């Protein structure tokens, strides 16, 4: 398995869970950026706990990931990403996980990094309970977008059950990119 | 007029820029990604990139939730 530095843009339902899944798979070098605090409404799907309510997401996510792997390296930045500061912040990462809530922010990350050739894994359509239409679209050589491409948070509730499926599919794209073995005899 | 393929469907259009094409369809460029013939087009190039005969265009419209 290649050693890859994983950039996480937004530590919400997608970002926190992809980080958790990759940590369990042995990835140990992360840069995580978010500006938010943990709210009760996050606990239906995000990788946080009741005793962390009101605390800064990135600090608590770091602690939670360290409970899985005590030797993990996690750089955090409590920052609201926008078009002025997004351009180079993930330049030291090999992979970028797009975990934003809002559609314009998702588009912004791809616009900023697609041409740099890094692997970008993004989510589009994670709300509701419709699982049948979840798919991954690949753009260019390096951009993967996973979701059902239609279930919006304005019309559909968010549940961990579906968010986790999308997060798992995103994590697997990264694991395959890193050369994680599919078989027990593959090393 | 030229033929292009947008998200798998053949369309007939003037030879215009990506920006003008999207404006004509009332597509908000803030929430999309556009790929033409396997290459993602940066938003800053939308006004310089012209659609050409047989271009294969993919337009992804992001929706909220993460």
Short mmCIF file of C-alpha atoms in Angstrom, two decimals:
data_model
loop_
_atom_site.label_atom_id
_atom_site.label_comp_id
_atom_site.label_asym_id
_atom_site.label_seq_id
_atom_site.Cartn_x
_atom_site.Cartn_y
_atom_site.Cartn_z
CA UNK A 1 0.00 0.00 0.00
CA UNK A 2 1.33 3.40 -1.06
CA UNK A 3 1.90 6.00 1.62
CA UNK A 4 -0.52 8.79 0.79
CA UNK A 5 -1.32 12.01 2.59
CA UNK A 6 -5.07 12.46 2.68
CA UNK A 7 -6.61 15.92 2.67
CA UNK A 8 -10.11 16.16 4.11
CA UNK A 9 -12.10 19.25 3.09
CA UNK A 10 -14.94 19.44 5.59
CA UNK A 11 -15.23 17.16 8.62
CA UNK A 12 -18.96 16.42 8.45
CA UNK A 13 -20.87 13.30 7.46
CA UNK A 14 -18.60 12.43 4.55
CA UNK A 15 -15.28 13.86 5.75
CA UNK A 16 -15.32 12.49 9.30
CA UNK A 17 -16.45 9.02 8.20
CA UNK A 18 -14.05 8.69 5.26
CA UNK A 19 -11.27 9.68 7.68
CA UNK A 20 -12.45 7.01 10.12
CA UNK A 21 -12.68 4.33 7.41
CA UNK A 22 -9.23 5.16 6.01
CA UNK A 23 -7.70 5.19 9.50
CA UNK A 24 -9.08 1.71 10.10
CA UNK A 25 -7.59 0.67 6.73
CA UNK A 26 -4.11 1.80 7.84
CA UNK A 27 -3.82 5.30 6.39
CA UNK A 28 -1.95 7.41 8.92
CA UNK A 29 -1.26 10.82 7.41
CA UNK A 30 -4.08 13.36 7.24
CA UNK A 31 -4.71 17.06 6.81
CA UNK A 32 -8.21 17.94 7.98
CA UNK A 33 -9.85 21.32 7.48
CA UNK A 34 -13.17 22.49 8.89
CA UNK A 35 -14.43 25.60 10.68
CA UNK A 36 -17.40 24.20 12.56
CA UNK A 37 -18.34 23.03 16.04
CA UNK A 38 -20.13 19.80 16.84
CA UNK A 39 -23.89 20.20 16.97
CA UNK A 40 -26.52 17.76 18.20
CA UNK A 41 -27.87 17.56 14.63
CA UNK A 42 -24.54 16.08 13.53
CA UNK A 43 -24.80 12.98 15.69
CA UNK A 44 -27.19 11.20 13.31
CA UNK A 45 -24.32 10.58 10.90
CA UNK A 46 -21.00 12.19 11.76
CA UNK A 47 -18.12 10.51 13.61
CA UNK A 48 -18.59 12.41 16.88
CA UNK A 49 -20.16 11.66 20.25
CA UNK A 50 -22.58 13.26 22.66
CA UNK A 51 -19.87 14.32 25.11
CA UNK A 52 -18.21 16.33 22.30
CA UNK A 53 -21.16 18.67 21.65
CA UNK A 54 -20.09 22.30 21.24
CA UNK A 55 -16.44 21.40 20.69
CA UNK A 56 -14.36 22.15 17.60
CA UNK A 57 -14.83 19.39 15.01
CA UNK A 58 -11.25 19.06 13.83
CA UNK A 59 -9.86 18.77 17.39
CA UNK A 60 -12.38 16.10 18.33
CA UNK A 61 -12.02 14.20 15.06
CA UNK A 62 -8.27 14.08 15.66
CA UNK A 63 -8.90 12.59 19.12
CA UNK A 64 -11.40 10.07 17.77
CA UNK A 65 -9.04 8.94 15.02
CA UNK A 66 -6.18 8.68 17.52
CA UNK A 67 -8.34 6.30 19.54
CA UNK A 68 -8.19 3.97 16.50
CA UNK A 69 -4.48 4.52 15.80
CA UNK A 70 -2.37 6.22 18.45
CA UNK A 71 0.52 6.80 16.00
CA UNK A 72 -1.48 8.60 13.34
CA UNK A 73 -0.25 11.94 12.00
CA UNK A 74 -3.03 14.52 11.71
CA UNK A 75 -2.59 18.12 10.76
CA UNK A 76 -5.70 20.22 11.40
CA UNK A 77 -6.78 23.69 10.46
CA UNK A 78 -9.83 25.44 11.86
CA UNK A 79 -10.64 27.38 8.74
CA UNK A 80 -13.60 28.24 6.56
CA UNK A 81 -12.42 27.39 3.06
CA UNK A 82 -13.36 29.80 0.29
CA UNK A 83 -12.09 30.70 -3.16
CA UNK A 84 -9.38 32.94 -1.69
CA UNK A 85 -7.72 30.35 0.56
CA UNK A 86 -8.57 27.01 -1.08
CA UNK A 87 -6.06 27.19 -3.93
CA UNK A 88 -2.91 25.81 -2.34
CA UNK A 89 -3.99 24.48 1.04
CA UNK A 90 -4.02 20.85 -0.15
CA UNK A 91 -0.91 21.09 -2.32
CA UNK A 92 0.98 18.83 0.10
CA UNK A 93 -1.72 16.14 -0.07
CA UNK A 94 -1.89 13.24 -2.55
CA UNK A 95 -5.64 12.78 -2.23
CA UNK A 96 -8.46 15.23 -1.51
CA UNK A 97 -11.74 14.12 0.03
CA UNK A 98 -14.49 16.62 -0.70
CA UNK A 99 -16.80 16.56 2.31
CA UNK A 100 -18.59 19.87 2.12
CA UNK A 101 -22.30 20.43 2.71
CA UNK A 102 -22.99 23.01 0.05
CA UNK A 103 -23.00 22.49 -3.71
CA UNK A 104 -20.91 25.59 -4.57
CA UNK A 105 -18.17 24.47 -2.17
CA UNK A 106 -18.04 21.03 -3.78
CA UNK A 107 -17.67 22.64 -7.19
CA UNK A 108 -15.00 25.01 -5.84
CA UNK A 109 -12.71 22.18 -4.67
CA UNK A 110 -12.84 20.42 -8.02
CA UNK A 111 -12.24 23.67 -9.88
CA UNK A 112 -9.20 24.39 -7.68
CA UNK A 113 -7.55 20.95 -7.82
CA UNK A 114 -8.71 18.92 -10.83
CA UNK A 115 -5.91 20.20 -13.06
CA UNK A 116 -3.26 19.45 -10.43
CA UNK A 117 -3.67 15.74 -11.06
CA UNK A 118 -4.34 14.73 -7.46
CA UNK A 119 -6.94 12.08 -6.77
CA UNK A 120 -10.15 13.91 -5.82
CA UNK A 121 -13.05 11.98 -4.33
CA UNK A 122 -16.30 13.87 -3.94
CA UNK A 123 -19.90 13.24 -2.84
CA UNK A 124 -23.08 14.24 -4.67
CA UNK A 125 -26.46 13.08 -3.39
CA UNK A 126 -26.14 11.50 0.06
CA UNK A 127 -29.53 12.35 1.59
CA UNK A 128 -32.62 10.18 1.97
CA UNK A 129 -32.94 6.41 1.93
CA UNK A 130 -32.69 5.62 -1.78
CA UNK A 131 -29.64 3.40 -2.15
CA UNK A 132 -30.38 1.82 -5.53
CA UNK A 133 -29.16 4.76 -7.59
CA UNK A 134 -25.85 5.37 -5.83
CA UNK A 135 -23.06 5.29 -8.38
CA UNK A 136 -19.61 6.72 -9.02
CA UNK A 137 -18.86 8.95 -12.00
CA UNK A 138 -15.25 9.38 -13.05
CA UNK A 139 -14.19 12.63 -14.69
CA UNK A 140 -10.85 13.24 -16.32
CA UNK A 141 -8.38 10.66 -14.95
CA UNK A 142 -8.40 11.76 -11.36
CA UNK A 143 -11.84 12.93 -10.21
CA UNK A 144 -14.43 10.54 -8.76
CA UNK A 145 -17.89 11.66 -7.66
CA UNK A 146 -20.11 9.29 -5.69
CA UNK A 147 -23.78 9.53 -4.73
CA UNK A 148 -27.22 9.30 -6.31
CA UNK A 149 -26.80 12.72 -7.96
CA UNK A 150 -30.32 13.79 -7.01
CA UNK A 151 -31.24 13.48 -3.33
CA UNK A 152 -30.89 16.98 -1.96
CA UNK A 153 -30.80 17.98 1.71
CA UNK A 154 -33.66 20.41 1.08
CA UNK A 155 -35.99 17.54 0.20
CA UNK A 156 -34.51 14.56 2.01
CA UNK A 157 -33.40 13.79 5.54
CA UNK A 158 -29.85 12.73 6.23
CA UNK A 159 -29.21 9.31 7.74
CA UNK A 160 -25.96 7.64 8.65
CA UNK A 161 -27.09 4.50 6.81
CA UNK A 162 -26.86 6.16 3.41
CA UNK A 163 -24.08 8.67 4.16
CA UNK A 164 -21.91 5.77 5.32
CA UNK A 165 -22.47 3.81 2.11
CA UNK A 166 -21.28 6.78 0.05
CA UNK A 167 -18.40 7.38 2.49
CA UNK A 168 -17.43 3.70 2.23
CA UNK A 169 -17.46 3.80 -1.57
CA UNK A 170 -15.30 6.91 -1.49
CA UNK A 171 -12.88 5.27 0.95
CA UNK A 172 -12.61 2.19 -1.27
CA UNK A 173 -11.70 4.34 -4.30
CA UNK A 174 -8.81 5.75 -2.27
CA UNK A 175 -7.83 2.32 -0.92
CA UNK A 176 -7.68 0.89 -4.45
CA UNK A 177 -5.67 3.91 -5.62
CA UNK A 178 -3.22 3.25 -2.78
CA UNK A 179 -2.93 -0.39 -3.76
CA UNK A 180 -4.62 -1.89 -0.68
CA UNK A 181 -4.73 -5.62 -1.16
CA UNK A 182 -8.08 -7.21 -1.90
CA UNK A 183 -6.96 -10.68 -0.84
CA UNK A 184 -5.45 -12.21 2.28
CA UNK A 185 -2.49 -13.59 0.30
CA UNK A 186 -1.74 -10.27 -1.45
CA UNK A 187 0.40 -8.91 1.40
CA UNK B 1 -24.68 24.72 -36.11
CA UNK B 2 -22.80 21.83 -34.58
CA UNK B 3 -23.71 18.55 -32.89
CA UNK B 4 -22.42 17.89 -29.39
CA UNK B 5 -23.15 15.09 -26.94
CA UNK B 6 -24.23 16.35 -23.52
CA UNK B 7 -24.52 13.75 -20.75
CA UNK B 8 -25.05 11.11 -23.43
CA UNK B 9 -27.67 13.00 -25.48
CA UNK B 10 -27.01 14.53 -28.90
CA UNK B 11 -27.74 18.27 -29.04
CA UNK B 12 -27.63 20.77 -31.86
CA UNK B 13 -26.15 24.13 -30.89
CA UNK B 14 -24.43 27.21 -32.21
CA UNK B 15 -20.64 27.21 -32.00
CA UNK B 16 -20.55 29.17 -28.75
CA UNK B 17 -18.50 29.26 -25.57
CA UNK B 18 -19.17 26.99 -22.61
CA UNK B 19 -20.20 30.06 -20.63
CA UNK B 20 -22.80 31.09 -23.23
CA UNK B 21 -24.05 27.52 -23.59
CA UNK B 22 -24.62 27.22 -19.83
CA UNK B 23 -26.25 30.65 -19.64
CA UNK B 24 -28.64 29.64 -22.43
CA UNK B 25 -29.67 26.63 -20.36
CA UNK B 26 -29.99 28.69 -17.16
CA UNK B 27 -27.39 26.50 -15.47
CA UNK B 28 -25.78 28.11 -12.41
CA UNK B 29 -22.03 27.72 -12.88
CA UNK B 30 -21.42 27.98 -9.13
CA UNK B 31 -22.62 24.43 -8.51
CA UNK B 32 -21.34 22.47 -11.50
CA UNK B 33 -18.35 20.74 -13.00
CA UNK B 34 -17.93 20.55 -16.78
CA UNK B 35 -15.83 17.94 -18.56
CA UNK B 36 -15.26 18.09 -22.32
CA UNK B 37 -13.66 15.15 -24.13
CA UNK B 38 -12.22 13.80 -20.89
CA UNK B 39 -10.83 17.05 -19.54
CA UNK B 40 -12.34 19.17 -16.77
CA UNK B 41 -12.70 22.79 -17.86
CA UNK B 42 -11.77 25.39 -15.26
CA UNK B 43 -14.49 27.95 -14.65
CA UNK B 44 -12.09 30.75 -15.50
CA UNK B 45 -11.83 29.21 -18.99
CA UNK B 46 -15.58 28.91 -19.62
CA UNK B 47 -15.60 32.16 -21.58
CA UNK B 48 -12.59 31.13 -23.69
CA UNK B 49 -13.59 27.55 -24.45
CA UNK B 50 -15.71 27.06 -27.57
CA UNK B 51 -17.84 24.00 -28.18
CA UNK B 52 -16.77 22.01 -31.24
CA UNK B 53 -18.42 19.44 -33.48
CA UNK B 54 -18.82 16.05 -31.74
CA UNK B 55 -17.58 17.31 -28.36
CA UNK B 56 -18.50 14.92 -25.57
CA UNK B 57 -19.68 17.12 -22.72
CA UNK B 58 -20.44 15.96 -19.18
CA UNK B 59 -22.12 18.43 -16.85
CA UNK B 60 -22.32 17.39 -13.22
CA UNK B 61 -24.68 19.43 -11.09
CA UNK B 62 -23.74 19.20 -7.43
CA UNK B 63 -26.43 19.03 -4.81
CA UNK B 64 -26.16 19.75 -1.11
CA UNK B 65 -25.39 17.26 1.63
CA UNK B 66 -22.20 15.93 3.14
#
